[in-house]
Coordinates of C-alpha atoms and ligand atoms in Angstrom, one line a residue:
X75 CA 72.7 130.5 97.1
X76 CA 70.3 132.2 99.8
X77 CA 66.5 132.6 98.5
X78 CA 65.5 135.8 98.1
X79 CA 69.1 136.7 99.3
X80 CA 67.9 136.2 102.7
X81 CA 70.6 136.9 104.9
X82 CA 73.0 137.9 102.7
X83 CA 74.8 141.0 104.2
X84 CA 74.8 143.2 100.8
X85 CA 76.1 147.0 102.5
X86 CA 77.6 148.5 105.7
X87 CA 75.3 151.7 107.0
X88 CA 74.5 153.6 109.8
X89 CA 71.2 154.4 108.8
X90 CA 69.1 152.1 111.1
X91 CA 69.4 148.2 111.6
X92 CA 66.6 146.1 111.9
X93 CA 67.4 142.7 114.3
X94 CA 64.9 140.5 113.3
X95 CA 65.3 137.9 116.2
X96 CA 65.2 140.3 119.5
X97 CA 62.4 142.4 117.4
X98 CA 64.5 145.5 117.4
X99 CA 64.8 149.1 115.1
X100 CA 67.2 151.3 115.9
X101 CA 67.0 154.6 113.6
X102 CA 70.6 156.6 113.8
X103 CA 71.3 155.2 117.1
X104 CA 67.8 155.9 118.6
X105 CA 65.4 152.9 119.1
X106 CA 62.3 153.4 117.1
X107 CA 59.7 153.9 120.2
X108 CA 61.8 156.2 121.6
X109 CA 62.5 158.3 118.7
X110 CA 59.5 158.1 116.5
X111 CA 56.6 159.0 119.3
X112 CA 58.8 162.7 119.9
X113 CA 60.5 163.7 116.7
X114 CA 59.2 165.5 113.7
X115 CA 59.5 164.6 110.3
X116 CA 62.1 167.0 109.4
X117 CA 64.4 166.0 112.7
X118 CA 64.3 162.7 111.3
X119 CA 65.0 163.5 108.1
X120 CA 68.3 165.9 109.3
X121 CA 69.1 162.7 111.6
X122 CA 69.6 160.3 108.7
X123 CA 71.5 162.3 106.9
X124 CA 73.9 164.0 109.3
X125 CA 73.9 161.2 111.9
X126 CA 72.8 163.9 114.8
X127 CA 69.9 166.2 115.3
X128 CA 69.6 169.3 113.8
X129 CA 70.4 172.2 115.6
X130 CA 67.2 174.6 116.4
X131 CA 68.4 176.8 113.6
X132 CA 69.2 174.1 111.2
X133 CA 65.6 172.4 111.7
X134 CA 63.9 175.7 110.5
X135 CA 66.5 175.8 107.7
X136 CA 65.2 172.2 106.9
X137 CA 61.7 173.0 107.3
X138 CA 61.7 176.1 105.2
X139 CA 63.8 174.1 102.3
X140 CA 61.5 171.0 102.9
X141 CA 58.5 173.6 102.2
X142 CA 59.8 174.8 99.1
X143 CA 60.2 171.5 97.7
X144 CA 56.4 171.2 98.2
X145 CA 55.5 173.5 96.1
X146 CA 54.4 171.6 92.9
X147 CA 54.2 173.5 89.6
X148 CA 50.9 173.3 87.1
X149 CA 52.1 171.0 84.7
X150 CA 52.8 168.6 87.3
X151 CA 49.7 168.9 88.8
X152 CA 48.0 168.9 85.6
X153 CA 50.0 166.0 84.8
X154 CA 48.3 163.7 87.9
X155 CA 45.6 164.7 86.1
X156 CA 45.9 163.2 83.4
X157 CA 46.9 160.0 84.7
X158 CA 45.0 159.8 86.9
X159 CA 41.9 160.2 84.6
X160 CA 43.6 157.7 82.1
X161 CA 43.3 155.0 85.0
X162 CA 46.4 154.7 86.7
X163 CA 46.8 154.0 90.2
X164 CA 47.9 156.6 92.3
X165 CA 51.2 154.7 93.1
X166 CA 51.9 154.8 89.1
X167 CA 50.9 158.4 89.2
X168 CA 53.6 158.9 91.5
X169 CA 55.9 157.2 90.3
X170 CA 55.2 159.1 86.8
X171 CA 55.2 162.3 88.6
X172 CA 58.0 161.7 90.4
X173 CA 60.2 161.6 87.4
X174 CA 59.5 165.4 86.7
X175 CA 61.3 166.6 90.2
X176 CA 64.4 167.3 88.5
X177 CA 63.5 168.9 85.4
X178 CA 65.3 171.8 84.8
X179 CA 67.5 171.3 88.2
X180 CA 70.5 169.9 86.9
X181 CA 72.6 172.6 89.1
X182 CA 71.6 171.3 92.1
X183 CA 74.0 169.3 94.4
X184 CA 72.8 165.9 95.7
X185 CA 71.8 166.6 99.2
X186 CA 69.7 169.7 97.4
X187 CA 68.4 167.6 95.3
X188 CA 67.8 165.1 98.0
X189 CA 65.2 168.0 99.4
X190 CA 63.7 168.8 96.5
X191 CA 62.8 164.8 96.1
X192 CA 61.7 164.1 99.7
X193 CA 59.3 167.4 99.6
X194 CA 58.3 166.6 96.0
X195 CA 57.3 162.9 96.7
X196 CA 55.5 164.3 99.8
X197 CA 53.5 166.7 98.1
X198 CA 53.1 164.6 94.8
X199 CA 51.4 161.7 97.8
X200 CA 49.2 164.2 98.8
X201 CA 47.7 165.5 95.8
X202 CA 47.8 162.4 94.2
X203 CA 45.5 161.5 97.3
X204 CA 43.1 164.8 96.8
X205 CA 42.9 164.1 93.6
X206 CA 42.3 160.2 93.7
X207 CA 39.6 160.9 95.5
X208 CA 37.9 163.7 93.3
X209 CA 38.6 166.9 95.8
X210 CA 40.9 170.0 94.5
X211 CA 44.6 169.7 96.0
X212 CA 44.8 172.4 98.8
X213 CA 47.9 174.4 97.6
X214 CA 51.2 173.6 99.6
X215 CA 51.7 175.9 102.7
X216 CA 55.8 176.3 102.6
X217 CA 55.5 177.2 106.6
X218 CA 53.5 174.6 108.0
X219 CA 55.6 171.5 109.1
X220 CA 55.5 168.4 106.5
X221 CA 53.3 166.2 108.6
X222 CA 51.2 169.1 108.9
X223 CA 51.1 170.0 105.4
X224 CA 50.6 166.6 103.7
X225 CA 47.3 166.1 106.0
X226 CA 46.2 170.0 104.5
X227 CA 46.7 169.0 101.0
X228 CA 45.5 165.8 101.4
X229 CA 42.5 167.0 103.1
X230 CA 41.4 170.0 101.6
X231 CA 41.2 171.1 105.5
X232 CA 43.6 172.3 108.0
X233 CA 44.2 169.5 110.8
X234 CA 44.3 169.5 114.1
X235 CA 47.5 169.2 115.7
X236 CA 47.1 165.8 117.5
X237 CA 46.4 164.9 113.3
X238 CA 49.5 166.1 112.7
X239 CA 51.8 164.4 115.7
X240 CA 49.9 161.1 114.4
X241 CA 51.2 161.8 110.8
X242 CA 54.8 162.6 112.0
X243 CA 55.0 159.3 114.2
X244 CA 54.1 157.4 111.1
X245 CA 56.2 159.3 108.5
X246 CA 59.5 158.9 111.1
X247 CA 57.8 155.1 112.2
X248 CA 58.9 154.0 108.8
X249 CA 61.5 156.7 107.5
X250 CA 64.0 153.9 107.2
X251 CA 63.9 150.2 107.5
X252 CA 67.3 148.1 107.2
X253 CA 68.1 147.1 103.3
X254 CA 64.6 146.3 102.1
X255 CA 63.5 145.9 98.4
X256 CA 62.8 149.6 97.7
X257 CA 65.9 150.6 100.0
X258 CA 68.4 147.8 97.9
X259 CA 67.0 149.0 94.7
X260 CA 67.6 152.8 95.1
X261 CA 71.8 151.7 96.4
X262 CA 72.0 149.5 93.3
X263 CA 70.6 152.4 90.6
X264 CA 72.8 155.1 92.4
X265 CA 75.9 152.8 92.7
X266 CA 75.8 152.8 88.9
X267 CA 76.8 156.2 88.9
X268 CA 72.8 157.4 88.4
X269 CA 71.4 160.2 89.6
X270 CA 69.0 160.4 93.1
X271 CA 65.9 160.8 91.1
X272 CA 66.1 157.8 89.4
X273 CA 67.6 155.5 92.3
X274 CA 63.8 156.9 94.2
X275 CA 61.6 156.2 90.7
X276 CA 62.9 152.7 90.9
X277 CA 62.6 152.7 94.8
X278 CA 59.0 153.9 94.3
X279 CA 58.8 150.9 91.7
X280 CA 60.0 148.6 94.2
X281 CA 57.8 149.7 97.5
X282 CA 54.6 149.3 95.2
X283 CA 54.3 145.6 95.1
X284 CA 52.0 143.7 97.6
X285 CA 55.0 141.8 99.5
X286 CA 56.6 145.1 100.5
X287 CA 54.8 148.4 100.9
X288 CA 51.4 147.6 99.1
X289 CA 50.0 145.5 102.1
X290 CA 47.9 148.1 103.9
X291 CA 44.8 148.6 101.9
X292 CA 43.9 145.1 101.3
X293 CA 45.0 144.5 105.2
X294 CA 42.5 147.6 106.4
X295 CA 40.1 145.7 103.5
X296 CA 40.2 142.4 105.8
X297 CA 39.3 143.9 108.8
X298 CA 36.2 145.7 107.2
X299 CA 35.5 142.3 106.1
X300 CA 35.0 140.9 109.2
X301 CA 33.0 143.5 110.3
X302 CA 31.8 141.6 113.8
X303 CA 34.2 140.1 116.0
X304 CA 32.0 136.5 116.0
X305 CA 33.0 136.3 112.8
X306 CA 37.1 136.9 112.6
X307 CA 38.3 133.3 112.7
X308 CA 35.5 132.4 110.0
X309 CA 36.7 134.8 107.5
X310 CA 40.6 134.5 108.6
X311 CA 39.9 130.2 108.2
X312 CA 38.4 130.8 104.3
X313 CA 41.5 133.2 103.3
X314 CA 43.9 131.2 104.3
X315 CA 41.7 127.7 103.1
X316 CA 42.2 129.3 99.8
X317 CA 45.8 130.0 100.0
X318 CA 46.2 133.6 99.9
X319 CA 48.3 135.6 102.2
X320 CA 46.8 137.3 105.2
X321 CA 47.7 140.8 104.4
X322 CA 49.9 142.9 107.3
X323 CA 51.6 139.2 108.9
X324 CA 54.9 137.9 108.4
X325 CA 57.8 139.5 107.7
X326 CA 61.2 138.5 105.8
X327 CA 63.5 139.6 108.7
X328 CA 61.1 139.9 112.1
X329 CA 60.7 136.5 113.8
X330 CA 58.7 138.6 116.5
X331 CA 55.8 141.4 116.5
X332 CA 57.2 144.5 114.4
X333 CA 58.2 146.8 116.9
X334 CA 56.7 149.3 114.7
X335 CA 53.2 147.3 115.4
X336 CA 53.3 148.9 118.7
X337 CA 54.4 152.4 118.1
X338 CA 51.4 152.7 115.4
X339 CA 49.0 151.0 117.8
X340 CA 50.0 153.9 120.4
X341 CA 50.1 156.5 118.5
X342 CA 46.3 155.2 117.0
X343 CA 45.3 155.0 121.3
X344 CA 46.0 158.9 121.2
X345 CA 44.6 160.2 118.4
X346 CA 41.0 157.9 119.6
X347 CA 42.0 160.1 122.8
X348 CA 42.1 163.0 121.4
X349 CA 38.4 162.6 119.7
X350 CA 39.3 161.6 116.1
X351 CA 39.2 158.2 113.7
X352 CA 37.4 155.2 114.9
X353 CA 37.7 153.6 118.0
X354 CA 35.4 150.9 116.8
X355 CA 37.3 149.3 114.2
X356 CA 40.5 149.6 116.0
X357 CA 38.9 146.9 118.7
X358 CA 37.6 144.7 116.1
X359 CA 41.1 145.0 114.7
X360 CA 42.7 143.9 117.8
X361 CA 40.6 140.7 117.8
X362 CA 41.1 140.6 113.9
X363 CA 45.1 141.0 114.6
X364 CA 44.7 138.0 117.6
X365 CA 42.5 135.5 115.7
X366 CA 44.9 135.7 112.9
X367 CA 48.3 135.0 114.6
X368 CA 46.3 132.6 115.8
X369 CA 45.5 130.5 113.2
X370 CA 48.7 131.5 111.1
X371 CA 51.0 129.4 113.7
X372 CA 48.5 126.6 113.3
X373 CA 48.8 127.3 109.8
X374 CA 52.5 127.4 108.9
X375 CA 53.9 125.7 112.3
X376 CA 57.7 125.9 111.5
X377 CA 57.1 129.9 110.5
X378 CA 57.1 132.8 113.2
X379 CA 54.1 134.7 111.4
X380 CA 53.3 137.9 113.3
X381 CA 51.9 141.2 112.4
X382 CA 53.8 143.7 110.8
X383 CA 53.9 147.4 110.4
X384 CA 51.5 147.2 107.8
X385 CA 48.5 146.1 109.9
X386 CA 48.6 148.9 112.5
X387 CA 49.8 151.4 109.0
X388 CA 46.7 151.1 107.9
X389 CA 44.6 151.7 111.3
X390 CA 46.2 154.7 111.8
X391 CA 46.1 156.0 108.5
X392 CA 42.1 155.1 107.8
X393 CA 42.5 157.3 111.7
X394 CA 43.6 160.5 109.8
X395 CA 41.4 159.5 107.1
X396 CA 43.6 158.9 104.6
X397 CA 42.0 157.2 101.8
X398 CA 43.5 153.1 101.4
X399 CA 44.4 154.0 97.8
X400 CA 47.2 155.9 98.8
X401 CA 48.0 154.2 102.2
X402 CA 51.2 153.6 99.8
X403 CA 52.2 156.9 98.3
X404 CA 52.2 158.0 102.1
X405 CA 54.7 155.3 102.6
X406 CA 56.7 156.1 100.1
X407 CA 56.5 160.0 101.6
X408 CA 58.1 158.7 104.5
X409 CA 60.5 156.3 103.2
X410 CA 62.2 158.6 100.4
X411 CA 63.6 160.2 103.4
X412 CA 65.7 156.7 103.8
X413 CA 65.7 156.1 100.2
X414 CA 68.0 159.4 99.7
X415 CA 70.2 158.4 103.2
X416 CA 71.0 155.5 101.6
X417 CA 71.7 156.7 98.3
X418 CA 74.2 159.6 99.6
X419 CA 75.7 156.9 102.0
X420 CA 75.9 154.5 98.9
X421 CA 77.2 157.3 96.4
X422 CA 79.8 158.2 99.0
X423 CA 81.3 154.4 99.2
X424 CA 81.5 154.5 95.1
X425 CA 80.9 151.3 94.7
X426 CA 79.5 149.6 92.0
X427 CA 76.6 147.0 93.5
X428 CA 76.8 144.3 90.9
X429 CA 76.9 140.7 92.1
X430 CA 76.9 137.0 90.1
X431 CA 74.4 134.7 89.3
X432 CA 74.6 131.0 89.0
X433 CA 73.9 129.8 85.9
X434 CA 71.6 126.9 85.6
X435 CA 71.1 127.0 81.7
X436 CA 72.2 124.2 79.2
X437 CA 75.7 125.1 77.0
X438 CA 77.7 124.5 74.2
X439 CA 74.6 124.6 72.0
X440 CA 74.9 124.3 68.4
X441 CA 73.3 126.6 65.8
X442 CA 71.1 124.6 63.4
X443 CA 72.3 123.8 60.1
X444 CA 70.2 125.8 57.5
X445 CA 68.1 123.3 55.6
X446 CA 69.0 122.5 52.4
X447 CA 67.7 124.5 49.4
X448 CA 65.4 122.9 47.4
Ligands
ACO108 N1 49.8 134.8 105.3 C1 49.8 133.5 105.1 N2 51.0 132.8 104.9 C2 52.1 133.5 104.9 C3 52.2 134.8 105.1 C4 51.0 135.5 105.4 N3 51.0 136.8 105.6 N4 53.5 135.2 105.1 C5 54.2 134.2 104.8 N5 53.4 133.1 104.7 C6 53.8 131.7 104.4 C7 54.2 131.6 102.9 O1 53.1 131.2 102.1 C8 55.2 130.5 103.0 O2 54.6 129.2 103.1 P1 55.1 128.0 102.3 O3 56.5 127.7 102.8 O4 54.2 126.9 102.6 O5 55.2 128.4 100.8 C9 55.9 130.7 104.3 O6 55.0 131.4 105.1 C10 57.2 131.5 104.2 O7 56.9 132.7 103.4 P2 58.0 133.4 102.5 O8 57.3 134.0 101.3 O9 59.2 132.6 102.3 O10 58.4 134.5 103.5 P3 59.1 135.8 103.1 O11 60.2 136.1 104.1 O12 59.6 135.8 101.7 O13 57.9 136.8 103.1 C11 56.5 138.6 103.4 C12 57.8 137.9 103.9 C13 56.6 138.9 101.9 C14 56.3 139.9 104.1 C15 55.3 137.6 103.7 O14 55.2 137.3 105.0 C16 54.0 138.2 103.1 O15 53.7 138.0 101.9 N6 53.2 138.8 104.0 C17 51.9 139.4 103.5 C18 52.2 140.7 102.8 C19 52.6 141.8 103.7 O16 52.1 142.0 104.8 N7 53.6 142.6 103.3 C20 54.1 143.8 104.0 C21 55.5 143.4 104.6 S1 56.1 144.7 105.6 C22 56.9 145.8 104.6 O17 57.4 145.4 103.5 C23 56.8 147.2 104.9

């Protein structure tokens, strides 16, 4: 039995493919530096689910729909606040929130539904973010592009358009990703015959944890901690002296650099370009990055530990000043757009995903006798 089912080939999709060895993504057919650098959200969004780019018409179709779907009601909003002020982390606010996208839209077909979830968890990421951080959430402007959008809401200001190319090259960077947790978990809820909210509240579930799509915040939190480049291998040495996991390195299928490292490290160079975030920090992360894939192949000699897209993630979002609280509800912005590809691609096959276990209990135990009255 594989670990982890590492390795194990569980579906056939045409979605993207991730080869760990050569250090490749190819999104639809297009290699991820060539696509995510140039397309916007919503192209990448028609690409995974039709398999070809939307014509001019059918973008703005998308867009409009897409801005629609942003539109959140008050009792969802007043919702985050509740939770929000009962102590939940904004990735359980989401994940509550999320739940409410299809009241009342039981009419709607999947791929209308799939809309309504991939604007919803966008705008739900935002606000959440606004209101995480104590600001009002700027209402949703249904004509401004997502990427656009999300960095108003989340803002409370309009941003500048090199913001918003940033924004997009992230959201399309990490769209889609091979059959990761989240990914695997939506195919398995919507192979049961489940509907697409549910198989993205369980994804949503899934991308939270610290192994998967929870790594940037404490990743950003280690750079801060180094604060001076004198002192990176110093503070990488006690981390990993005390066993814990340098956050943003390794990965389950890379045996190289992400290739997403690189598009996010561009696409951080040109936003610095064009005047905004802090160059600062991203040198003293580029040492930071260096010192630790460094001492991690000291470390663990007979493991290919390199960084992942979760290092340069969180450079690029602290960029855009994104708050690290919801470095992860942005991630799950981007990725429901794969999370409903892969569920329509799934619920089209109709197969129930259900595999065996090994069993590695006792048997053939006997119920004890009842003691004897007295
Ligand atoms: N820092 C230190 N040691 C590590 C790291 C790391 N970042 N990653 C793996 N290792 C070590 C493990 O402790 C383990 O050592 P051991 O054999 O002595 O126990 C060995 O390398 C192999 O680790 P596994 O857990 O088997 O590797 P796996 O393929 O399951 O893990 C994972 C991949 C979860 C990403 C892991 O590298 C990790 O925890 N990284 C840090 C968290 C992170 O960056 N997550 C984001 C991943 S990207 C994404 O999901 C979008």
């Amino acid at each position: 039995m594989a670990s982890g089912l590492e390795g194990v080939v569980a579906a056939r999709t045409r979605i993207s493919d991730v080869e760990g060895a050569a250090g490749r993504l190819t999104i639809a057919g297009y290699p991820v530096e060539g696509l995510a650098p140039r397309a916007t959200f919503e192209e990448a969004l028609f690409l995974l689910w039709s398999d070809r780019l939307p014509t001019p018409i059918e973008r703005d179709e998308l867009a409009r729909d897409l801005g629609r779907a942003r539109i959140l009601d008050s009792a969802v909003r007043a919702l985050i606040d509740r939770v929000l002020s009962a102590g939940s982390s904004p990735m359980d606010a989401l994940r509550i929130a999320a739940c409410t996208l299809d009241v009342g839209q039981a009419a709607l077909s999947d791929r209308e539904m799939a809309v309504r979830l991939v604007g919803g968890v966008g705008a739900l990421a935002a606000t959440i973010g606004a209101r995480f951080e104590g600001r009002p959430a700027r209402p949703a402007d249904p004509r401004a592009s997502h990427a656009w959008d999300l960095l108003a809401i989340l803002r409370g200001e309009a941003p500048s358009a090199a913001a918003a190319r940033a924004l997009d090259t992230y959201l399309v960077t990490v769209c889609d990703h091979g059959l990761n947790a989240s990914t695997f978990a939506a195919r398995v809820v919507i192979s049961t015959g489940s509907g697409l909210t549910d198989a993205v509240v369980a994804a949503i579930g899934a991308l939270k944890g610290p192994l998967h799509g929870g790594a940037p915040g404490p990743a950003l939190a280690l750079v801060r901690e180094v604060e001076t480049a004198d002192r990176a291998a110093e503070v990488i040495r006690g981390h990993l002296a005390r066993g814990e996991r340098l956050m943003g390195f390794g990965h389950r299928v890379y045996r190289v650099r992400d290739p997403r490292a690189e598009v996010l490290d561009a696409a951080c160079r040109a936003l610095h370009a064009a005047g905004e975030g802090d160059p600062a920090l991203a040198s003293l992360a580029r040492v930071v990055e260096a010192e630790a894939c460094r001492q991690l192949a000291a470390h663990r000699p007979g493991r290919v530990l390199k960084t992942n897209v979760e290092f340069y993630t969180a450079l690029l979002l602290d960029s855009l000043r994104v708050p690290p609280a919801v470095f992860t509800t942005l991630f799950a912005a981007a990725r429901a757009a794969g999370w409903t590809a892969h569920a329509l691609e799934q619920r089209a096959e109709g197969r129930l995903i259900r595999p065996s276990s090994e069993y590695i209990g006792g048997r053939d135990r006997a119920w004890p006798a009842p003691a004897p009255a007295c």
